[in-house]
mmCIF file with all atom_site columns, C-alpha atoms in Angstrom:
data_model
loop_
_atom_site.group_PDB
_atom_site.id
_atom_site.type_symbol
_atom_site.label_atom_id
_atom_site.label_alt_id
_atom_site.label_comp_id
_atom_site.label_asym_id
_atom_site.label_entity_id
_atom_site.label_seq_id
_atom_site.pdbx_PDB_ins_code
_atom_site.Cartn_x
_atom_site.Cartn_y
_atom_site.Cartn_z
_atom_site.occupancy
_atom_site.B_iso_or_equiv
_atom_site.pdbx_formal_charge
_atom_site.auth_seq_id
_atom_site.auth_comp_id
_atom_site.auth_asym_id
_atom_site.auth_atom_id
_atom_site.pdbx_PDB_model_num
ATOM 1   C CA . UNK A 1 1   ? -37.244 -70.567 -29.335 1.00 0.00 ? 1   UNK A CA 1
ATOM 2   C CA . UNK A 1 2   ? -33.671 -71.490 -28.469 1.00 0.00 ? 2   UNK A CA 1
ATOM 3   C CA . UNK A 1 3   ? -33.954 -74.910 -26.327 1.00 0.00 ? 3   UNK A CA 1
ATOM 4   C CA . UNK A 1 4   ? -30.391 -75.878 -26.874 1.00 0.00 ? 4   UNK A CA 1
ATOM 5   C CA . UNK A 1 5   ? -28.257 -74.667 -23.881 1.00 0.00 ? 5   UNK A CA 1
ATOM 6   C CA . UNK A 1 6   ? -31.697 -73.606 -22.473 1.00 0.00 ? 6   UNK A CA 1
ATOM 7   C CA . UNK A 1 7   ? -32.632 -74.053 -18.914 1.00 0.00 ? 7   UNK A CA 1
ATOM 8   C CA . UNK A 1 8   ? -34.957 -75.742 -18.359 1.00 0.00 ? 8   UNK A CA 1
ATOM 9   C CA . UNK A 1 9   ? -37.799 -76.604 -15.339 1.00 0.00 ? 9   UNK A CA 1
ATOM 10  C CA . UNK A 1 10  ? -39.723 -79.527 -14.931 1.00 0.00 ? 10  UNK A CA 1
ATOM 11  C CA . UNK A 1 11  ? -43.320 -79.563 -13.565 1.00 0.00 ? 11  UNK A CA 1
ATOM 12  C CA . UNK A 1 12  ? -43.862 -82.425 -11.006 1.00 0.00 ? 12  UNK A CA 1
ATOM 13  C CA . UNK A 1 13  ? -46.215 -84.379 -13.537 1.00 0.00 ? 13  UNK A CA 1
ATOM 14  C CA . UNK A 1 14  ? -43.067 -84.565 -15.975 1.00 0.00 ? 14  UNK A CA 1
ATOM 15  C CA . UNK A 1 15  ? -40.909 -86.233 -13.264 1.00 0.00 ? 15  UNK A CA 1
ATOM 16  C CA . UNK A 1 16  ? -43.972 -88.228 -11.982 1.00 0.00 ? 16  UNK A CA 1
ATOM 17  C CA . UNK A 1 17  ? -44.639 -89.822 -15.698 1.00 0.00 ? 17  UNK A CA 1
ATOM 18  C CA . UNK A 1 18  ? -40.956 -90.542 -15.896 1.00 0.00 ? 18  UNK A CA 1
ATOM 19  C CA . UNK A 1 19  ? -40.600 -92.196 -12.520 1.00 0.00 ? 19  UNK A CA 1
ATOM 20  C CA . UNK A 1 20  ? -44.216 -94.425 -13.656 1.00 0.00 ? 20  UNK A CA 1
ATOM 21  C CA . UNK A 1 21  ? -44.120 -95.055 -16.975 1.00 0.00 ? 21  UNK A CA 1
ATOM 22  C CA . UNK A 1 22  ? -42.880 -98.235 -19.022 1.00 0.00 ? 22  UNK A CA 1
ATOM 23  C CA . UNK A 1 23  ? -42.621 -97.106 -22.295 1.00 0.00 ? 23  UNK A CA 1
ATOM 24  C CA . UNK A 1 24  ? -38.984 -96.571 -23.635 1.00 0.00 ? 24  UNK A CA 1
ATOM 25  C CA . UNK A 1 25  ? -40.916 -94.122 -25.991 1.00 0.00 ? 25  UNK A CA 1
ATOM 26  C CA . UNK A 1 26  ? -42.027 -92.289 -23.767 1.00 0.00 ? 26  UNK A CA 1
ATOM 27  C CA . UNK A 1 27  ? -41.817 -88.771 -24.007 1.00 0.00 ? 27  UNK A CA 1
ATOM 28  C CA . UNK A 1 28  ? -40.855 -87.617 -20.253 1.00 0.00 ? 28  UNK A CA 1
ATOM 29  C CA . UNK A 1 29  ? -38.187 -90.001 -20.254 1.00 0.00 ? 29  UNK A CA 1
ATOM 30  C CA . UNK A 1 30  ? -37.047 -88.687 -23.581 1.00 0.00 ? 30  UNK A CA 1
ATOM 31  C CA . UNK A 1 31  ? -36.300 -85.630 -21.456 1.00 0.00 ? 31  UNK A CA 1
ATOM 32  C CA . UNK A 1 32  ? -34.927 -86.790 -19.158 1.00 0.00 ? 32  UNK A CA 1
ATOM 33  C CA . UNK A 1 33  ? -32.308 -88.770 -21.510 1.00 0.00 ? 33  UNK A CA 1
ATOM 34  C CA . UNK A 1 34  ? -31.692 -85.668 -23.485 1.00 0.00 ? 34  UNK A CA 1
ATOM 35  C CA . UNK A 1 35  ? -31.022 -83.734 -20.358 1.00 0.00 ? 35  UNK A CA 1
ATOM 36  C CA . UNK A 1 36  ? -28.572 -85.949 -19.835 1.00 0.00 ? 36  UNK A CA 1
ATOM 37  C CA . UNK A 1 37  ? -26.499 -85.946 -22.573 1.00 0.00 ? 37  UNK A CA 1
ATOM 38  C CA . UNK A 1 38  ? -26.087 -82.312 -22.445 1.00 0.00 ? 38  UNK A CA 1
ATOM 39  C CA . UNK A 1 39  ? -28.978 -80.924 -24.963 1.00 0.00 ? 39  UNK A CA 1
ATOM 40  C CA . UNK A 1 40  ? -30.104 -78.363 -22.023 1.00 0.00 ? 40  UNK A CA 1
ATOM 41  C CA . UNK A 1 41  ? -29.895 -77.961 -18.655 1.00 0.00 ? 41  UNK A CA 1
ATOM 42  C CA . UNK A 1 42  ? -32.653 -78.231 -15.960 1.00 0.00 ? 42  UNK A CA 1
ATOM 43  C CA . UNK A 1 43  ? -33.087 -76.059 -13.007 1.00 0.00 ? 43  UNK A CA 1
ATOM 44  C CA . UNK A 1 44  ? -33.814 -76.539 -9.130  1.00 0.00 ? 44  UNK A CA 1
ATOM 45  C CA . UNK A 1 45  ? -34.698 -75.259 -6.134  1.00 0.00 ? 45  UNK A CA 1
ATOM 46  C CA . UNK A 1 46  ? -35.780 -76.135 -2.688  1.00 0.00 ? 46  UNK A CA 1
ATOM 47  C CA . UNK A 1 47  ? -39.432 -76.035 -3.050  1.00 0.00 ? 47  UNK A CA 1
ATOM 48  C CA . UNK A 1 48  ? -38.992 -77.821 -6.265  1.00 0.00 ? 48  UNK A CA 1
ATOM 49  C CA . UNK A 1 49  ? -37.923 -80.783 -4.581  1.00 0.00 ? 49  UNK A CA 1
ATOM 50  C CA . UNK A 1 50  ? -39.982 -80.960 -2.508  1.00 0.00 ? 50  UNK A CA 1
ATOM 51  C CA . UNK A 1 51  ? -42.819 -80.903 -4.148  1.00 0.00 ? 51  UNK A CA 1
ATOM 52  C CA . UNK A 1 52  ? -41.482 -83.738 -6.369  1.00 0.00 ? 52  UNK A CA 1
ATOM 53  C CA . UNK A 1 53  ? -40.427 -85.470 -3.180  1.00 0.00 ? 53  UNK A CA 1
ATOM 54  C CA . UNK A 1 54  ? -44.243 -84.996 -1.898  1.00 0.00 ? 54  UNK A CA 1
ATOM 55  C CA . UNK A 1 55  ? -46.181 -85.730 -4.670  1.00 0.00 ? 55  UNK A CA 1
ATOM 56  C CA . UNK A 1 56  ? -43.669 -89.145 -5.405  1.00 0.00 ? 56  UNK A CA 1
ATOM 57  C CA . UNK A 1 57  ? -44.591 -89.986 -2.172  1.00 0.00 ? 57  UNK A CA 1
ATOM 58  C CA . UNK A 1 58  ? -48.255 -89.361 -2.490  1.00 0.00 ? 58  UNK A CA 1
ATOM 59  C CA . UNK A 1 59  ? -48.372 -91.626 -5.172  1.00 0.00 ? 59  UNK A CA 1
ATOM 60  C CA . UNK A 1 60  ? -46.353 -94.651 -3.579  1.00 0.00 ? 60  UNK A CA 1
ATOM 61  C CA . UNK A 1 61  ? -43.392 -93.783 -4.956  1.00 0.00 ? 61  UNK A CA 1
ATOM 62  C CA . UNK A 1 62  ? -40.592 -96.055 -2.893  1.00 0.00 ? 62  UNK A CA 1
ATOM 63  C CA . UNK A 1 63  ? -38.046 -94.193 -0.765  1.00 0.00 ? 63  UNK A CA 1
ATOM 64  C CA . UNK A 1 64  ? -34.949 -95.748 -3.097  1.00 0.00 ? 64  UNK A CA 1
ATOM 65  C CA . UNK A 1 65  ? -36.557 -94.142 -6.320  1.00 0.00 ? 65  UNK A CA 1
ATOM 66  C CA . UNK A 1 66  ? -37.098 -90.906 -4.669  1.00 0.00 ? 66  UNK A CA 1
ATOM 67  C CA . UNK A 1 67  ? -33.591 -90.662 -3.185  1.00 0.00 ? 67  UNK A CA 1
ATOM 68  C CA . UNK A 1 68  ? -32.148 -91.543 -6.716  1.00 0.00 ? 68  UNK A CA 1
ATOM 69  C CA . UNK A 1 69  ? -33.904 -88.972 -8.535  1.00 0.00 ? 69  UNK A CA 1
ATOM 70  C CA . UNK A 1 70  ? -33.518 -85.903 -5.913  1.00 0.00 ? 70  UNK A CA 1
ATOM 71  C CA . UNK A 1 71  ? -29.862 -86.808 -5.780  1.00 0.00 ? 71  UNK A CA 1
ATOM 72  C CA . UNK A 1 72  ? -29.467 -86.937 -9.990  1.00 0.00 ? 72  UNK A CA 1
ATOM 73  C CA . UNK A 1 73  ? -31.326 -83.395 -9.812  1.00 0.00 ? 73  UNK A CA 1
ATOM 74  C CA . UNK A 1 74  ? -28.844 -82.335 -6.821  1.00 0.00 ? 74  UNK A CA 1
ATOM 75  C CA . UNK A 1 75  ? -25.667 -83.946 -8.994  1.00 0.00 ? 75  UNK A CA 1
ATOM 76  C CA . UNK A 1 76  ? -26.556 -83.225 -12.655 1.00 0.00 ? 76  UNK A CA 1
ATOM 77  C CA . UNK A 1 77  ? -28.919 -80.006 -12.781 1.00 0.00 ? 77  UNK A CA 1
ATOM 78  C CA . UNK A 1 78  ? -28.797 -76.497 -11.465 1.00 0.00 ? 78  UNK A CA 1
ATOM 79  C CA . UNK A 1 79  ? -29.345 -75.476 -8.224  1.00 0.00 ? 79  UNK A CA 1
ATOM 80  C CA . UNK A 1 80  ? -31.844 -72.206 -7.958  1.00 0.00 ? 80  UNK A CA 1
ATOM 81  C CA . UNK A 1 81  ? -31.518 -69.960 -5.090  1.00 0.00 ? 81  UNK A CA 1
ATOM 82  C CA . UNK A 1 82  ? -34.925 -68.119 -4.350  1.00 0.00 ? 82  UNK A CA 1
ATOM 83  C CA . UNK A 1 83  ? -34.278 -64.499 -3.642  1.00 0.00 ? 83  UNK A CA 1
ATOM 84  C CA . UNK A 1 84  ? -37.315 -62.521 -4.941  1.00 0.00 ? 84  UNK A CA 1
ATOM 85  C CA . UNK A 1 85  ? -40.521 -63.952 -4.529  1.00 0.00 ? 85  UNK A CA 1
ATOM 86  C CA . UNK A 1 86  ? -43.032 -61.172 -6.577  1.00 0.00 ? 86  UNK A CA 1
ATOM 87  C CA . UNK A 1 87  ? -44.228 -61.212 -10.048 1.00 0.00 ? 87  UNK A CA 1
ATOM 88  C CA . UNK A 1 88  ? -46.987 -59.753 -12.146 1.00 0.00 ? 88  UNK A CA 1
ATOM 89  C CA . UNK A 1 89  ? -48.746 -63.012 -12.873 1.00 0.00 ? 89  UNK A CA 1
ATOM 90  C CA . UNK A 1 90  ? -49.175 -66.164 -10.118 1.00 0.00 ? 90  UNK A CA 1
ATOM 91  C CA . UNK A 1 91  ? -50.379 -69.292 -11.445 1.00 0.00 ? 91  UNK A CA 1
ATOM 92  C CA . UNK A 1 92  ? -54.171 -70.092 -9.979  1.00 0.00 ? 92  UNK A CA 1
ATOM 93  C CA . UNK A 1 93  ? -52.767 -73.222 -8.145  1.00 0.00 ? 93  UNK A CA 1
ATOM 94  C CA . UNK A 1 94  ? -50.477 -71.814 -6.001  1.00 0.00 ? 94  UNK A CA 1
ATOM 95  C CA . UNK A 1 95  ? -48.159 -75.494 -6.003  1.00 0.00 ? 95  UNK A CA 1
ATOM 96  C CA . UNK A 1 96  ? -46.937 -73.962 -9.638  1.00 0.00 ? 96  UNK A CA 1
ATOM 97  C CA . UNK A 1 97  ? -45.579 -71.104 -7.658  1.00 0.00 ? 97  UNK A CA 1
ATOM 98  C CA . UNK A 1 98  ? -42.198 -72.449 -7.154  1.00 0.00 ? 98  UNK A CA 1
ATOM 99  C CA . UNK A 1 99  ? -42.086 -73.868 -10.500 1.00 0.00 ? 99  UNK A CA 1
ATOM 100 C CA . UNK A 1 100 ? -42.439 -70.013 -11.677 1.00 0.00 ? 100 UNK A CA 1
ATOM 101 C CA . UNK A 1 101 ? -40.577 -68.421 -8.816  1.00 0.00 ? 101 UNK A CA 1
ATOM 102 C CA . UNK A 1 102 ? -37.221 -70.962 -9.876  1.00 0.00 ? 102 UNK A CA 1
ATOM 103 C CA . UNK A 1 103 ? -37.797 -70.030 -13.744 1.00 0.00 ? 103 UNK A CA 1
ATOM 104 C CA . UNK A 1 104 ? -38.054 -66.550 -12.861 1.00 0.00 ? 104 UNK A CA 1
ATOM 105 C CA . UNK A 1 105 ? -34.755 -66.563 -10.311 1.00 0.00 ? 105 UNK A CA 1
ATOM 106 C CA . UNK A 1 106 ? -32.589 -68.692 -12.440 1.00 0.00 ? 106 UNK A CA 1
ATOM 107 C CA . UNK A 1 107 ? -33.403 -66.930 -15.417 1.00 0.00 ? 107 UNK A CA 1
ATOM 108 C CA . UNK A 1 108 ? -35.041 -69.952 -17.132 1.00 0.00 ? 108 UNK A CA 1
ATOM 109 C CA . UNK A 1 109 ? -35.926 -70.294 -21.135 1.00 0.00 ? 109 UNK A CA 1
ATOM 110 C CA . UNK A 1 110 ? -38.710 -72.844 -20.530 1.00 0.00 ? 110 UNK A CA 1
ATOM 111 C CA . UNK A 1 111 ? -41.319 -74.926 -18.093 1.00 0.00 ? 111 UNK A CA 1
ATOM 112 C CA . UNK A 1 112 ? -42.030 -78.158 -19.005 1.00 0.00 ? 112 UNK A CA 1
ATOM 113 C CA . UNK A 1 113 ? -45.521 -78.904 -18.077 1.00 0.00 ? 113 UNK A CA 1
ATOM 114 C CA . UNK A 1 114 ? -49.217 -80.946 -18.533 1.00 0.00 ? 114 UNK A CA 1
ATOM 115 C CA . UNK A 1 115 ? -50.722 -78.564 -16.257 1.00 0.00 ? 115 UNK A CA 1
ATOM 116 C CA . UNK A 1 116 ? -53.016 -76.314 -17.622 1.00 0.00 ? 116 UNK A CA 1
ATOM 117 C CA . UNK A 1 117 ? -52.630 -74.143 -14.936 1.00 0.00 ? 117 UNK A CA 1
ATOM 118 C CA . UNK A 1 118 ? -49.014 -73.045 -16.307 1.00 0.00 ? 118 UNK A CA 1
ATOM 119 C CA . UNK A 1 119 ? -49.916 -73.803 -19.972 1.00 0.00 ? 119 UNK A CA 1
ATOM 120 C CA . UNK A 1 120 ? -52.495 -71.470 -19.657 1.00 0.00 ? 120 UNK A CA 1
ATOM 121 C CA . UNK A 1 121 ? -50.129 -68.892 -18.897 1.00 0.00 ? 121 UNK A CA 1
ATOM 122 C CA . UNK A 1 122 ? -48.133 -69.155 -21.592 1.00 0.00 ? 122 UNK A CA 1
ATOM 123 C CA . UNK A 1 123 ? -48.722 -66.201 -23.948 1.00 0.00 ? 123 UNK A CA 1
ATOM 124 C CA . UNK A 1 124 ? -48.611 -63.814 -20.772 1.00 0.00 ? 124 UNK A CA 1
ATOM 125 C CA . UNK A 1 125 ? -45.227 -65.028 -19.635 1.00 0.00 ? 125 UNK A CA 1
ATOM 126 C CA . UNK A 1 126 ? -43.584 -65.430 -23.208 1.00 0.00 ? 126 UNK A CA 1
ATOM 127 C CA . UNK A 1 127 ? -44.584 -61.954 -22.897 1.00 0.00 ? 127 UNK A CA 1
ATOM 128 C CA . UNK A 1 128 ? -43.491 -60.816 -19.541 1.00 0.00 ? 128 UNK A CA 1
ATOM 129 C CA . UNK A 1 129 ? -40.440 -62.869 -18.933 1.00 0.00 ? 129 UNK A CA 1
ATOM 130 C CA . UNK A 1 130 ? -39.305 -64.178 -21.748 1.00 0.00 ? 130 UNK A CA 1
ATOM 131 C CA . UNK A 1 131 ? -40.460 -67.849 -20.668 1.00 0.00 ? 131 UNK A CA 1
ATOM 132 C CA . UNK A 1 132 ? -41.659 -70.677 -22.488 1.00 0.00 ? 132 UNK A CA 1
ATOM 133 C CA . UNK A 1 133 ? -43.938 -73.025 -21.192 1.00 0.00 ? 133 UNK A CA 1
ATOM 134 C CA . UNK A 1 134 ? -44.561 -76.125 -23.496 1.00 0.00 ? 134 UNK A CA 1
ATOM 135 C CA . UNK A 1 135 ? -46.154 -79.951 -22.587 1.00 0.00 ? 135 UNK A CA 1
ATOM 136 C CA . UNK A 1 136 ? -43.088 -82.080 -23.574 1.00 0.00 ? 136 UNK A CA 1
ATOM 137 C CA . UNK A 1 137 ? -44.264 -83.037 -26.955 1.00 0.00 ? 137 UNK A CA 1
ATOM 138 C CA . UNK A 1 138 ? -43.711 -79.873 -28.417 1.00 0.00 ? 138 UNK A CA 1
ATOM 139 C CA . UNK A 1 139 ? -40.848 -79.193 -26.325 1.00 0.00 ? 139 UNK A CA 1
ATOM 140 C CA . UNK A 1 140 ? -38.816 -82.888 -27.869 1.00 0.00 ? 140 UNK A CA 1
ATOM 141 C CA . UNK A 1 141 ? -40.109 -81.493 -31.286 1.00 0.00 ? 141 UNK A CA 1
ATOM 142 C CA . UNK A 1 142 ? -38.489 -77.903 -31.203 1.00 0.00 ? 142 UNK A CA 1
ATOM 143 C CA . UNK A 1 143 ? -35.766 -79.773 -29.754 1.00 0.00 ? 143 UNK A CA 1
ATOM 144 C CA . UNK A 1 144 ? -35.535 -82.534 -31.965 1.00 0.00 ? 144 UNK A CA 1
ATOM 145 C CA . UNK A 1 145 ? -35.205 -79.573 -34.927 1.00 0.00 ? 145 UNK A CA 1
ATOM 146 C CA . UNK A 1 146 ? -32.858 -77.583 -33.310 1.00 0.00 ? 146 UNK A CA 1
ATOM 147 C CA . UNK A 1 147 ? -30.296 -80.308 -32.941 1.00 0.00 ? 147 UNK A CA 1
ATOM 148 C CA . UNK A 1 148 ? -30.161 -81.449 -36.926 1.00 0.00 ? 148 UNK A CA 1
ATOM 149 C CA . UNK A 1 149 ? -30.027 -77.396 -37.366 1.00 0.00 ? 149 UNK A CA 1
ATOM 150 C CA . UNK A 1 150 ? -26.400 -77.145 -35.568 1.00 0.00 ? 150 UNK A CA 1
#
């Protein structure tokens, strides 16, 4: 599984536990801090916004917070342009379509997830596509190995 260099999406819940959470420790903001400094990079679209935008809202998320995260995803990470929209395998909630559809268009290595709805997927679409989908821990720990490696 090469993470380094990868490219990477991020499921709402990862950006919604990293916008909430207190813990330095935690793991979603470990992400986002390696992300950061360069160990991978993330990918974007339009719909992927705005579902973070929606859901951050949903959950009382102020307007300052939102604007600061959308515009470090804008700034920092890729930007995905959507141009085919069919695959072989949807998700069952169809709000993890544009999750898929921007790992699929911007040739992605990996979703970052909690939601069983994608991890359930993830034998079919290691398969298929060549993506991984992984809840952060083990996502930090391949990482985390990879790094002392090179």
């Amino acid at each position: 599984m090469k993470i380094s260099k990868g490219r990477v999406v991020l499921d709402t819940n990862i950006v919604l536990a990293y916008t909430t959470t207190k813990s330095e420790d935690s793991p979603n903001k470990e992400i986002i801090h390696r992300w950061e400094k360069g160990q991978f990079n993330v990918l974007w679209s339009r719909d992927v916004l705005n579902e973070y935008i929606n859901k951050m809202k949903f959950f009382g998320i102020s307007e300052k917070v939102i604007i600061e995260i959308i515009s470090h995803f804008i700034q920092f990470g890729e930007a995905v342009e959507i141009k085919f929209y069919h695959y072989e395998v949807y998700p069952e909630d169809a709000k993890d379509i544009c999750f898929v559809l921007c790992a699929l268009n911007g040739y992605g290595s990996h979703i970052i997830t909690y939601d069983f709805h994608l991890l359930d997927l993830a034998d079919e679409y290691m398969w298929k596509f060549s993506i991984t989908i992984l809840k952060p821990v083990p996502f930090l720990q391949e990482l985390r190995k990879l790094l002392k490696e090179t």
